Every structure is written in structure tokens, then in C-alpha cells.
Coordinates of C-alpha atoms (C1' of nucleotides) in Angstrom, one line a residue:
Chain A
X1 CA -96.5 99.2 101.6
X2 CA -93.0 100.3 101.6
X3 CA -92.0 102.5 98.7
X4 CA -90.0 100.4 96.3
X5 CA -88.5 103.6 95.0
X6 CA -85.4 102.9 97.1
X7 CA -83.3 102.3 94.0
X8 CA -79.8 101.0 94.7
X9 CA -77.5 103.5 93.2
X10 CA -74.0 102.4 92.4
X11 CA -71.2 104.3 94.1
X12 CA -70.3 105.8 90.7
X13 CA -73.8 107.2 90.3
X14 CA -73.7 108.6 93.8
X15 CA -70.4 110.2 93.1
X16 CA -71.7 111.9 90.0
X17 CA -74.7 113.1 91.9
X18 CA -72.8 114.3 94.9
X19 CA -70.0 115.9 93.1
X20 CA -72.3 117.7 90.7
X21 CA -74.2 119.0 93.7
X22 CA -71.1 120.1 95.4
X23 CA -70.0 121.9 92.3
X24 CA -73.3 123.6 91.6
X25 CA -73.7 124.7 95.2
X26 CA -70.2 126.2 95.3
X27 CA -69.0 123.8 98.0
X28 CA -66.3 122.8 95.5
X29 CA -65.4 126.3 94.3
X30 CA -64.6 127.2 90.7
X31 CA -61.0 127.1 90.0
X32 CA -60.0 124.9 92.9
X33 CA -58.1 121.6 92.6
X34 CA -58.9 118.4 94.4
X35 CA -57.0 115.1 94.6
X36 CA -58.9 112.0 93.6
X37 CA -58.0 110.5 96.9
X38 CA -59.4 113.4 98.9
X39 CA -62.7 113.3 97.0
X40 CA -62.8 109.6 97.5
X41 CA -62.3 109.9 101.2
X42 CA -64.8 112.7 101.5
X43 CA -67.4 110.6 99.6
X44 CA -66.6 107.5 101.6
X45 CA -65.6 105.3 98.7
X46 CA -62.5 104.2 96.8
X47 CA -60.8 106.1 94.0
X48 CA -62.3 103.9 91.3
X49 CA -65.9 105.2 91.3
X50 CA -64.7 108.7 91.9
X51 CA -62.5 108.5 88.8
X52 CA -65.4 107.2 86.8
X53 CA -67.7 110.0 88.0
X54 CA -65.0 112.6 87.3
X55 CA -64.7 111.3 83.8
X56 CA -68.4 111.8 83.2
X57 CA -68.4 115.2 84.8
X58 CA -65.5 116.1 82.6
X59 CA -67.4 115.4 79.5
X60 CA -70.2 117.5 80.8
X61 CA -67.8 120.4 81.1
X62 CA -67.9 120.8 84.8
X63 CA -64.4 119.9 85.6
X64 CA -61.1 118.9 84.1
X65 CA -58.8 116.0 85.1
X66 CA -55.1 117.0 85.1
X67 CA -52.6 114.4 85.9
X68 CA -50.9 115.2 89.2
X69 CA -52.7 118.5 89.6
X70 CA -55.9 116.9 90.7
X71 CA -59.4 117.5 89.5
X72 CA -60.0 121.1 88.7
X73 CA -63.4 122.6 89.0
X74 CA -63.8 124.6 85.8
X75 CA -64.6 128.3 86.2
X76 CA -66.9 130.0 83.7
X77 CA -65.5 133.1 82.1
X78 CA -67.6 135.8 80.3
X79 CA -66.4 134.3 77.0
X80 CA -67.8 131.0 78.2
X81 CA -71.1 132.6 79.1
X82 CA -71.2 134.1 75.6
X83 CA -70.7 130.7 74.0
X84 CA -73.3 129.0 76.2
X85 CA -75.9 131.7 75.8
X86 CA -75.6 131.6 72.1
X87 CA -76.2 127.8 72.1
X88 CA -79.1 128.1 74.5
X89 CA -80.6 130.8 72.3
X90 CA -80.6 128.6 69.2
X91 CA -81.6 125.3 70.8
X92 CA -84.3 126.7 73.1
X93 CA -85.8 128.7 70.2
X94 CA -85.8 125.5 68.2
X95 CA -87.6 123.8 71.0
X96 CA -90.2 126.5 71.2
X97 CA -90.8 126.2 67.5
X98 CA -91.1 122.4 67.6
X99 CA -93.5 122.7 70.6
X100 CA -95.7 125.0 68.7
X101 CA -95.6 122.6 65.7
X102 CA -96.5 119.7 67.9
X103 CA -99.9 121.3 68.6
X104 CA -100.2 120.4 72.3
X105 CA -103.5 120.8 74.1
X106 CA -103.9 123.1 77.0
X107 CA -103.6 120.2 79.4
X108 CA -100.1 119.5 78.3
X109 CA -99.1 123.1 78.8
X110 CA -100.2 123.4 82.4
X111 CA -96.7 123.2 83.9
X112 CA -95.6 126.0 81.5
X113 CA -98.5 128.2 82.5
X114 CA -97.9 127.4 86.2
X115 CA -94.3 128.4 86.1
X116 CA -95.2 131.7 84.5
X117 CA -97.7 132.4 87.3
X118 CA -95.1 131.5 89.9
X119 CA -92.7 134.0 88.3
X120 CA -95.4 136.7 88.5
X121 CA -95.9 135.9 92.2
X122 CA -92.2 135.8 92.9
X123 CA -91.7 139.2 91.3
X124 CA -94.7 140.6 93.3
X125 CA -93.0 139.5 96.5
X126 CA -89.5 140.2 95.3
X127 CA -88.5 136.6 96.0
X128 CA -85.6 136.2 93.6
X129 CA -84.9 132.6 94.7
X130 CA -88.3 131.3 93.7
X131 CA -88.3 133.4 90.6
X132 CA -85.1 131.7 89.5
X133 CA -86.5 128.3 90.3
X134 CA -89.7 129.0 88.3
X135 CA -87.7 130.4 85.5
X136 CA -85.6 127.2 85.4
X137 CA -88.8 125.2 85.3
X138 CA -90.2 127.2 82.4
X139 CA -87.1 126.7 80.3
X140 CA -86.8 123.1 81.2
X141 CA -90.4 122.4 80.4
X142 CA -90.2 124.3 77.2
X143 CA -87.3 122.2 76.0
X144 CA -89.1 119.1 77.1
X145 CA -92.1 120.0 75.0
X146 CA -89.8 120.5 72.1
X147 CA -89.5 116.8 72.0
X148 CA -85.8 116.5 71.0
X149 CA -84.1 114.4 73.7
X150 CA -80.6 115.4 72.5
X151 CA -81.5 119.1 72.8
X152 CA -82.7 118.4 76.3
X153 CA -79.4 116.8 77.2
X154 CA -77.3 119.6 75.7
X155 CA -79.4 122.3 77.3
X156 CA -79.1 120.6 80.7
X157 CA -75.4 120.4 80.3
X158 CA -75.1 124.1 79.4
X159 CA -77.4 125.1 82.2
X160 CA -75.3 123.3 84.7
X161 CA -72.3 125.2 83.5
X162 CA -73.9 128.6 84.2
X163 CA -75.7 127.7 87.4
X164 CA -73.0 129.2 89.6
X165 CA -72.8 132.3 87.5
X166 CA -76.6 132.8 87.8
X167 CA -76.5 132.4 91.5
X168 CA -73.7 135.0 91.7
X169 CA -75.5 137.6 89.6
X170 CA -79.0 137.0 90.8
X171 CA -79.0 139.8 93.4
X172 CA -77.2 142.4 91.3
X173 CA -79.5 142.0 88.4
X174 CA -82.4 144.3 87.8
X175 CA -85.7 142.8 88.7
X176 CA -86.8 140.8 85.6
X177 CA -90.0 142.6 85.2
X178 CA -90.3 142.5 81.5
X179 CA -89.1 138.9 81.2
X180 CA -92.5 137.4 81.9
X181 CA -94.0 139.2 78.9
X182 CA -91.7 137.1 76.7
X183 CA -92.6 134.0 78.5
X184 CA -96.3 134.6 78.1
X185 CA -95.8 135.5 74.4
X186 CA -93.9 132.2 73.8
X187 CA -96.6 130.3 75.7
X188 CA -99.4 131.9 73.7
X189 CA -97.6 131.2 70.4
X190 CA -97.3 127.5 71.4
X191 CA -101.0 127.4 72.3
X192 CA -101.8 129.1 69.0
X193 CA -99.6 126.6 67.1
X194 CA -97.6 129.5 65.7
X195 CA -94.0 128.1 65.3
X196 CA -92.6 131.2 63.7
X197 CA -93.7 133.5 66.6
X198 CA -92.7 131.0 69.2
X199 CA -89.2 130.7 67.7
X200 CA -88.7 134.5 67.1
X201 CA -90.1 135.5 70.5
X202 CA -88.0 133.1 72.5
X203 CA -85.0 134.0 70.5
X204 CA -85.5 137.6 71.4
X205 CA -86.0 136.7 75.0
X206 CA -82.7 134.8 75.1
X207 CA -80.7 137.4 73.2
X208 CA -81.9 140.0 75.8
X209 CA -81.0 137.7 78.7
X210 CA -77.5 137.3 77.2
X211 CA -77.0 141.0 76.9
X212 CA -78.2 141.6 80.5
X213 CA -75.8 139.0 81.9
X214 CA -72.8 140.1 79.9
X215 CA -73.4 143.7 81.0
X216 CA -73.4 142.6 84.6
X217 CA -70.3 140.6 84.2
X218 CA -68.6 143.6 82.6
X219 CA -69.8 146.1 85.2
X220 CA -68.8 144.0 88.2
X221 CA -65.6 142.8 86.6
X222 CA -66.4 139.2 87.0
X223 CA -63.7 137.4 85.1
X224 CA -64.3 133.9 86.6
X225 CA -67.3 132.3 88.2
Chain B
X1 CA -34.2 113.5 63.6
X2 CA -36.8 111.3 65.0
X3 CA -40.2 112.9 65.2
X4 CA -40.9 113.8 68.8
X5 CA -44.6 113.7 68.0
X6 CA -44.7 110.2 69.5
X7 CA -46.9 111.3 72.3
X8 CA -47.4 108.8 75.0
X9 CA -51.1 108.2 75.0
X10 CA -52.6 106.5 78.1
X11 CA -54.4 103.2 77.5
X12 CA -57.7 104.9 78.3
X13 CA -57.0 107.4 75.5
X14 CA -56.0 104.6 73.1
X15 CA -59.2 102.8 74.0
X16 CA -61.3 105.8 73.3
X17 CA -59.6 106.3 69.9
X18 CA -59.7 102.7 68.9
X19 CA -63.2 101.9 70.0
X20 CA -64.5 105.1 68.3
X21 CA -62.7 104.0 65.2
X22 CA -64.2 100.5 65.4
X23 CA -67.7 101.9 65.8
X24 CA -67.5 104.5 63.1
X25 CA -66.0 101.9 60.6
X26 CA -68.7 99.4 61.5
X27 CA -66.2 96.9 62.8
X28 CA -68.3 97.1 65.9
X29 CA -71.8 97.0 64.3
X30 CA -74.7 99.0 65.5
X31 CA -76.9 97.1 67.9
X32 CA -74.3 94.6 68.9
X33 CA -73.3 93.8 72.5
X34 CA -69.8 93.3 73.8
X35 CA -68.5 92.3 77.1
X36 CA -66.0 94.6 78.8
X37 CA -63.6 91.7 79.1
X38 CA -63.8 90.9 75.4
X39 CA -63.1 94.5 74.4
X40 CA -60.2 94.6 76.9
X41 CA -58.7 91.4 75.5
X42 CA -59.1 92.7 72.0
X43 CA -57.4 95.9 72.8
X44 CA -54.7 94.2 74.8
X45 CA -55.3 95.9 78.1
X46 CA -57.2 95.4 81.3
X47 CA -60.9 96.2 82.0
X48 CA -60.1 99.4 83.9
X49 CA -59.1 101.6 80.9
X50 CA -61.8 100.0 78.7
X51 CA -64.5 100.9 81.2
X52 CA -63.2 104.5 81.4
X53 CA -63.2 104.7 77.6
X54 CA -66.7 103.2 77.4
X55 CA -68.0 105.8 80.0
X56 CA -66.7 108.6 77.8
X57 CA -68.1 107.2 74.6
X58 CA -71.4 106.7 76.4
X59 CA -71.6 110.4 77.2
X60 CA -70.8 111.0 73.5
X61 CA -73.9 108.9 72.6
X62 CA -72.0 106.2 70.7
X63 CA -72.8 103.4 73.1
X64 CA -74.6 102.4 76.2
X65 CA -73.4 100.4 79.2
X66 CA -75.9 97.9 80.4
X67 CA -75.0 95.9 83.5
X68 CA -74.6 92.2 82.5
X69 CA -75.7 92.8 78.9
X70 CA -72.4 94.2 77.9
X71 CA -71.6 97.4 76.0
X72 CA -74.2 98.1 73.3
X73 CA -73.2 100.0 70.2
X74 CA -76.1 102.4 69.8
X75 CA -78.0 102.2 66.5
X76 CA -79.3 105.4 64.9
X77 CA -83.0 105.4 64.0
X78 CA -84.7 107.8 61.6
X79 CA -86.0 109.6 64.6
X80 CA -82.5 110.0 65.9
X81 CA -81.4 111.4 62.5
X82 CA -84.2 113.9 62.7
X83 CA -83.1 115.1 66.1
X84 CA -79.5 115.3 65.1
X85 CA -80.1 117.1 61.8
X86 CA -82.3 119.7 63.6
X87 CA -79.4 120.4 66.0
X88 CA -76.8 120.5 63.3
X89 CA -79.0 122.9 61.3
X90 CA -79.3 125.4 64.2
X91 CA -75.7 125.2 65.4
X92 CA -74.0 125.2 62.0
X93 CA -76.1 128.1 60.9
X94 CA -75.1 130.0 64.0
X95 CA -71.5 129.2 63.2
X96 CA -72.0 130.5 59.7
X97 CA -73.5 133.7 61.0
X98 CA -70.7 134.2 63.6
X99 CA -68.0 133.5 60.9
X100 CA -69.5 136.3 58.8
X101 CA -69.6 138.6 61.8
X102 CA -66.0 137.9 62.6
X103 CA -64.9 139.4 59.3
X104 CA -62.2 137.0 58.3
X105 CA -59.8 137.9 55.5
X106 CA -59.5 135.7 52.4
X107 CA -56.4 134.0 53.8
X108 CA -58.4 132.6 56.7
X109 CA -61.0 131.3 54.3
X110 CA -58.7 129.3 52.1
X111 CA -59.5 125.8 53.6
X112 CA -63.2 126.6 53.1
X113 CA -62.6 127.5 49.4
X114 CA -60.4 124.5 48.8
X115 CA -63.0 122.1 50.2
X116 CA -65.6 123.6 47.8
X117 CA -63.2 123.1 44.9
X118 CA -62.5 119.5 46.0
X119 CA -66.3 118.8 46.0
X120 CA -66.6 120.2 42.5
X121 CA -63.8 117.9 41.3
X122 CA -65.2 115.0 43.1
X123 CA -68.6 115.4 41.5
X124 CA -66.9 115.8 38.1
X125 CA -65.3 112.5 38.5
X126 CA -68.2 111.0 40.4
X127 CA -65.9 110.1 43.3
X128 CA -68.4 110.0 46.2
X129 CA -65.9 109.1 48.8
X130 CA -63.8 112.2 48.3
X131 CA -66.9 114.3 47.9
X132 CA -68.0 113.1 51.4
X133 CA -64.6 113.8 52.8
X134 CA -64.5 117.3 51.4
X135 CA -68.0 118.0 52.5
X136 CA -67.0 117.0 56.0
X137 CA -64.0 119.3 55.9
X138 CA -66.3 122.2 54.7
X139 CA -68.7 121.7 57.6
X140 CA -65.9 121.2 60.2
X141 CA -64.1 124.3 58.9
X142 CA -67.2 126.4 58.9
X143 CA -67.9 125.5 62.5
X144 CA -64.3 126.2 63.5
X145 CA -64.6 129.7 61.9
X146 CA -67.7 130.2 64.0
X147 CA -65.4 130.4 66.9
X148 CA -67.6 128.7 69.5
X149 CA -65.7 125.8 71.0
X150 CA -68.7 124.3 72.6
X151 CA -70.6 124.3 69.3
X152 CA -67.5 122.6 67.8
X153 CA -67.7 119.9 70.4
X154 CA -71.4 119.3 70.0
X155 CA -71.3 119.2 66.3
X156 CA -68.5 116.8 66.3
X157 CA -70.5 114.6 68.7
X158 CA -73.5 114.7 66.5
X159 CA -71.5 114.0 63.4
X160 CA -70.0 110.9 64.9
X161 CA -73.4 109.6 65.6
X162 CA -74.5 109.9 61.9
X163 CA -71.3 108.8 60.3
X164 CA -72.4 105.2 59.9
X165 CA -75.7 106.4 58.4
X166 CA -74.0 108.6 55.9
X167 CA -71.7 105.8 54.8
X168 CA -74.7 103.5 54.4
X169 CA -76.7 106.0 52.3
X170 CA -73.8 107.5 50.3
X171 CA -74.3 105.4 47.2
X172 CA -78.1 105.4 47.1
X173 CA -78.3 109.2 47.3
X174 CA -78.7 111.3 44.2
X175 CA -75.5 113.1 43.2
X176 CA -75.3 116.2 45.3
X177 CA -75.1 118.5 42.3
X178 CA -76.9 121.4 43.7
X179 CA -75.3 121.2 47.1
X180 CA -72.2 123.2 46.2
X181 CA -74.3 126.1 45.2
X182 CA -75.2 126.4 48.8
X183 CA -71.7 126.0 50.0
X184 CA -70.5 128.7 47.6
X185 CA -73.3 131.0 48.7
X186 CA -72.4 130.5 52.4
X187 CA -68.7 131.1 51.6
X188 CA -69.5 134.3 49.7
X189 CA -71.7 135.6 52.5
X190 CA -68.9 135.0 55.0
X191 CA -66.5 136.8 52.7
X192 CA -69.0 139.7 52.3
X193 CA -69.5 139.9 56.0
X194 CA -73.2 139.3 55.6
X195 CA -74.3 137.3 58.7
X196 CA -78.0 137.2 57.8
X197 CA -77.4 135.6 54.4
X198 CA -74.7 133.2 55.8
X199 CA -77.2 132.0 58.4
X200 CA -80.2 131.8 56.2
X201 CA -78.4 130.1 53.3
X202 CA -76.7 127.5 55.5
X203 CA -80.0 126.8 57.2
X204 CA -81.7 126.2 53.9
X205 CA -78.8 123.9 53.0
X206 CA -79.1 121.8 56.1
X207 CA -82.9 121.6 56.0
X208 CA -82.7 120.3 52.5
X209 CA -80.0 117.8 53.5
X210 CA -82.3 116.6 56.3
X211 CA -85.2 116.1 53.9
X212 CA -83.0 114.2 51.4
X213 CA -81.7 111.8 54.1
X214 CA -85.1 111.2 55.6
X215 CA -86.5 110.4 52.2
X216 CA -83.8 107.8 51.6
X217 CA -84.3 106.2 55.0
X218 CA -88.0 106.0 54.3
X219 CA -87.7 104.7 50.8
X220 CA -85.2 102.0 51.7
X221 CA -86.9 101.2 55.0
X222 CA -83.8 101.8 57.1
X223 CA -85.0 101.6 60.6
X224 CA -81.6 101.2 62.3
X225 CA -78.2 102.1 61.2
Chain C
dG1 C1' -26.0 132.4 96.9
dC2 C1' -27.6 130.6 92.9
dT3 C1' -28.1 127.0 89.2
dG4 C1' -28.5 122.4 87.9
dA5 C1' -28.3 117.4 89.0
dA6 C1' -29.8 113.8 91.9
dT7 C1' -33.0 112.0 95.1
dT8 C1' -37.3 111.7 97.3
dT9 C1' -42.1 112.0 97.4
dA10 C1' -46.7 111.9 95.9
dA11 C1' -50.3 111.1 92.6
dC12 C1' -51.9 108.9 88.9
dG13 C1' -52.8 105.0 85.5
dT14 C1' -53.8 100.5 85.3
dA15 C1' -53.6 95.5 86.6
dT16 C1' -55.7 92.5 89.7
dA17 C1' -58.8 90.5 93.0
dC18 C1' -63.1 89.7 95.0
dG19 C1' -67.9 90.1 96.6
dA20 C1' -72.6 91.0 94.9
dA21 C1' -76.1 90.6 91.8
dA22 C1' -78.2 88.9 87.9
dT23 C1' -78.8 85.4 84.7
dA24 C1' -78.7 80.7 83.2
dA25 C1' -78.8 75.9 84.4
dA26 C1' -80.2 72.2 87.1
dA27 C1' -82.9 69.9 90.2
dT28 C1' -86.9 69.1 92.7
dG29 C1' -91.9 68.8 93.5
dC30 C1' -96.4 68.5 91.7
Chain D
dG1 C1' -94.2 67.4 81.6
dC2 C1' -94.4 71.9 83.5
dA3 C1' -93.6 75.2 87.2
dT4 C1' -90.7 76.5 90.9
dT5 C1' -86.9 76.6 93.7
dT6 C1' -81.9 75.8 94.1
dT7 C1' -77.5 75.9 92.5
dA8 C1' -73.9 77.4 89.5
dT9 C1' -71.9 80.6 86.5
dT10 C1' -71.0 84.9 84.7
dT11 C1' -70.3 89.8 84.7
dC12 C1' -70.1 93.7 86.8
dG13 C1' -68.8 97.2 90.5
dT14 C1' -65.3 98.6 93.3
dA15 C1' -61.5 98.0 96.6
dT16 C1' -56.7 97.4 96.6
dA17 C1' -51.9 97.2 95.1
dC18 C1' -48.1 98.6 92.5
dG19 C1' -45.1 100.5 89.0
dT20 C1' -44.4 104.9 86.5
dT21 C1' -43.8 109.5 86.1
dA22 C1' -44.1 114.2 87.2
dA23 C1' -43.2 117.4 90.8
dA24 C1' -40.9 118.8 94.8
dT25 C1' -36.9 118.7 97.5
dT26 C1' -32.2 118.2 98.6
dC27 C1' -27.6 118.4 97.5
dA28 C1' -23.4 119.5 95.0
dG29 C1' -20.7 122.5 92.3
dC30 C1' -19.5 126.8 90.8

DNA sequence: GCTGAATTTAACGTATACGAAATAAAATGC
DNA sequence: GCATTTTATTTCGTATACGTTAAATTCAGC
């Protein structure tokens, strides 16, 4: 049996996927400009699907289309980080609360528990890359359990915008030793169907994360990322 | 002197503006499908800018592009309303808190105060249309004072999605007599630079609004709007 | 040598064209 | 008369072409 998962993506979809990847990986660096025609050639398609993709990524906040200056990959300033972390704080805490209200059984919480374990292991072996990946999974899964599809979309959008910043600061941050305490507390609150605690604890977690990041940005004089 | 405000909008921008207007006004009804070519003809332009506009409105959640079924104007279900009100609750409360932290002088709060007065007058004369308009202004101004541009964008997006629903329920709702007490309390908390109260009070206000709306939708069996 | 006007160039915005894919319609076989 | 295959039609996805306009360059005048 051949896997029928070979979906036929349109060029526009491919362009969105590829451009997003190139932006998040830093291959298209923050602050740089790129002509539609260059991007089109690089992706092996005409300008039309590239423009459509750029329009979509523009409304996701990853880039900006400026007539005759090309497509600009948007940098993220400390002020932007501040805005984004404030939003993530509110919406993820809401998700934690809703997840606790939903009363999930342990089986539904397995991915959450697993990501916490993976973070423990990663810290043990000081593997920051896998820690970051597991942390992402935890947050994404938490939001998913919150059950608000719009919150999911918004959080994903915001996360995309800070991905480069996270990568840049990962190795100058203190080891997030205490961080998993929060994760566990949130997880337990959801298991115990305690919305108040889930909300409050996750909120605290995010506020702390924001403070840590902003301190780093200040200390290392990162003005654009 | 002729007003030089006659900006030259691109066709794509015009299409976004016009289509949004037609959707919010109900001229393009929720749940209906429209071919790109029809819309293009109606707007007096080719398919290219219409497609670009549709792409943008799709990422704003107003419509959905479905190959060969045309552009579908997205209806808003009670579940959607629930999601949206939850988000508005969190983000507007955050804005109220930040506005109070910012420590604005009375002069900066004039529009807020004015919109409250206009709501009073509107209720006095039972003019629901102007009440709704002033209420919108209050909320938009509050969010603006919050100073988080991303919150502004998101709230605007969510508001667009419920505009039709609000119009549909405006005349079957009880007169929002108590509502202005909340507005005043939030306003005073911002003046008094009391973030806690501003946040809590606005949150309460929004939670109540959500309950009212959902009750109406239930009572009148609105399943799509 | 510098400032401003004229010219050239380049990039975008958008119309148009066309092939591919999906749906609808028609025709064929049972 | 119904199911199935074939054909026709429609609509979209995307390449291409072109006029417009902003930016860059050249040139003229002081």
C-alpha cells in the first residue's frame, strides 16, 4: 500500500511553509529585504503564489510588504517581546483554567506529562535543544487542552514571532531548573480539576519567563532579533 | 484647497475594505458562497486583487476560501461566540490593567469619559444604535490606552467576527442599564491608577456580557449568525 | 561642486490567459 | 430504470505581460 498522505499542496501553500521555515530558521534574517521576484526564483515558482504567501505571513506578523522595498522580515524588539509575552500570559492561563474545568482523564493528559518528563531528562543532561522542544510541546498541548481554537491560532502566531528570539537567547539563559516545578503544578491542577490554581500557577510561570527574557535582552543589549 | 487626503488606495486595499463592509453589514450574508469572479465583477476589478483581499479576510476569520465552492462567508455559532468572548475578556481586562498602570492624566481619558456619557444619554432616550456605537468606542479606546498594539489588532479581529451577532441581538436584549456602572468603575480605576480593580472590574463586566449574549442565543435558538 | 530637473530603470499592482482539477451533465451498458 | 463511465463545463491556481509609479541616475544650470 502506498501512503495516500501524499497531499498535493498548492504552490501558495508550499510558499507559506517554506518561507515560514526560512524565517524561523534565520535563513531569511530579521530586518532583511527581499524582492518578490528573488523569492519566487528561489522557490521555483512565479510571483503570484509568492505574493499570496507573503500576504498571509504579513497578517501573521512575520513580515511586511513595502512597495518597491521588497518584503521585509520583521525583527522583534524588546517592546515586541513584552507585548507578546503579556498576551501569551493571559491566553495560556485561560487555557490552563479551561483545561482544568474540562475535567480530562489521565489518559488525555499523557502528552502533557510526557513533555514534563522530557524536560526533566533534558535538564539532567543539559541538552537545551531538547528542553526547548519539550517546553514548546508542553505549552502547545496545554493550549490544545484549553479547547479554544482561536486561542490556539493566536498563541501559535505569537510563538512564531518569538521563535528566533528564543533561539538567540537559549544559550545565555540560566538553566530553567525551577521551571518544571511550575509545569508540574499546572499539570496537577488540571488533573485535580482546580481551575483557579491552574490559571494562577501558569500565570506566575509566564510572568517569570517574561521577566527572565527581558532581563537577558537588556543585559546583552539585544535591540532587534 | 482641495483635501490631499485623497489617498490612492490599491485595488486590493479597496477590495478588503469593501468586502469587509459588505460582510459586516450583512450584504454578504453569513453562510453564503460567492465565486471570485462574481465578487471581482461586483467590485469592478479583476480576480487578482479580489483573491488577495479574500486571503487577508480569511486570516482575519471573516471568510473561508474553498476551491470550487467559492468564498464562504463564515457564520458565527454560539460556540464561536463563547471562544471570542473568552478572549475579549482576557485581553480587554489586560488592557484595562495596563491603562491603569500607565497613569494617564485626565486629558488622555477624555474620549473614554465621553463615550460613557454618550451611553448614558443613549439609554435615557432608548436609542440602542447610538448606545452600541458608544459602547464600541469605549472598548476600542480602552484597548488603545492599554498600549499593546497586538492586543489592539486581535481585539479588532474578534470584534469584527461578532459584529453581525451583536446587530442581530441588539433589539432583543434587555436595556443595558447596569452596564455603565461597570464602565464608570473601570474608568475610575484607571484614573486612580489602580490596576487590580481596573482588571477585575472589566473582567466581571465582560463575563456578564458573555452570559447575557449566550442566554439570548439559547433562548432564541440562534445557531448561526 | 552642488542643487534640482529630467531621464532611466526597476519593482510592483493588476489584468489576462491557460492548464489542471473537480464537478456536473450526458451517454452508455446492464 | 439505475449504475457507471465519458464528456463537457466550470472554477481555480498560477504563469505571464504590461502599465504605473517610485527610486535611482544622469544631466543641466548656477
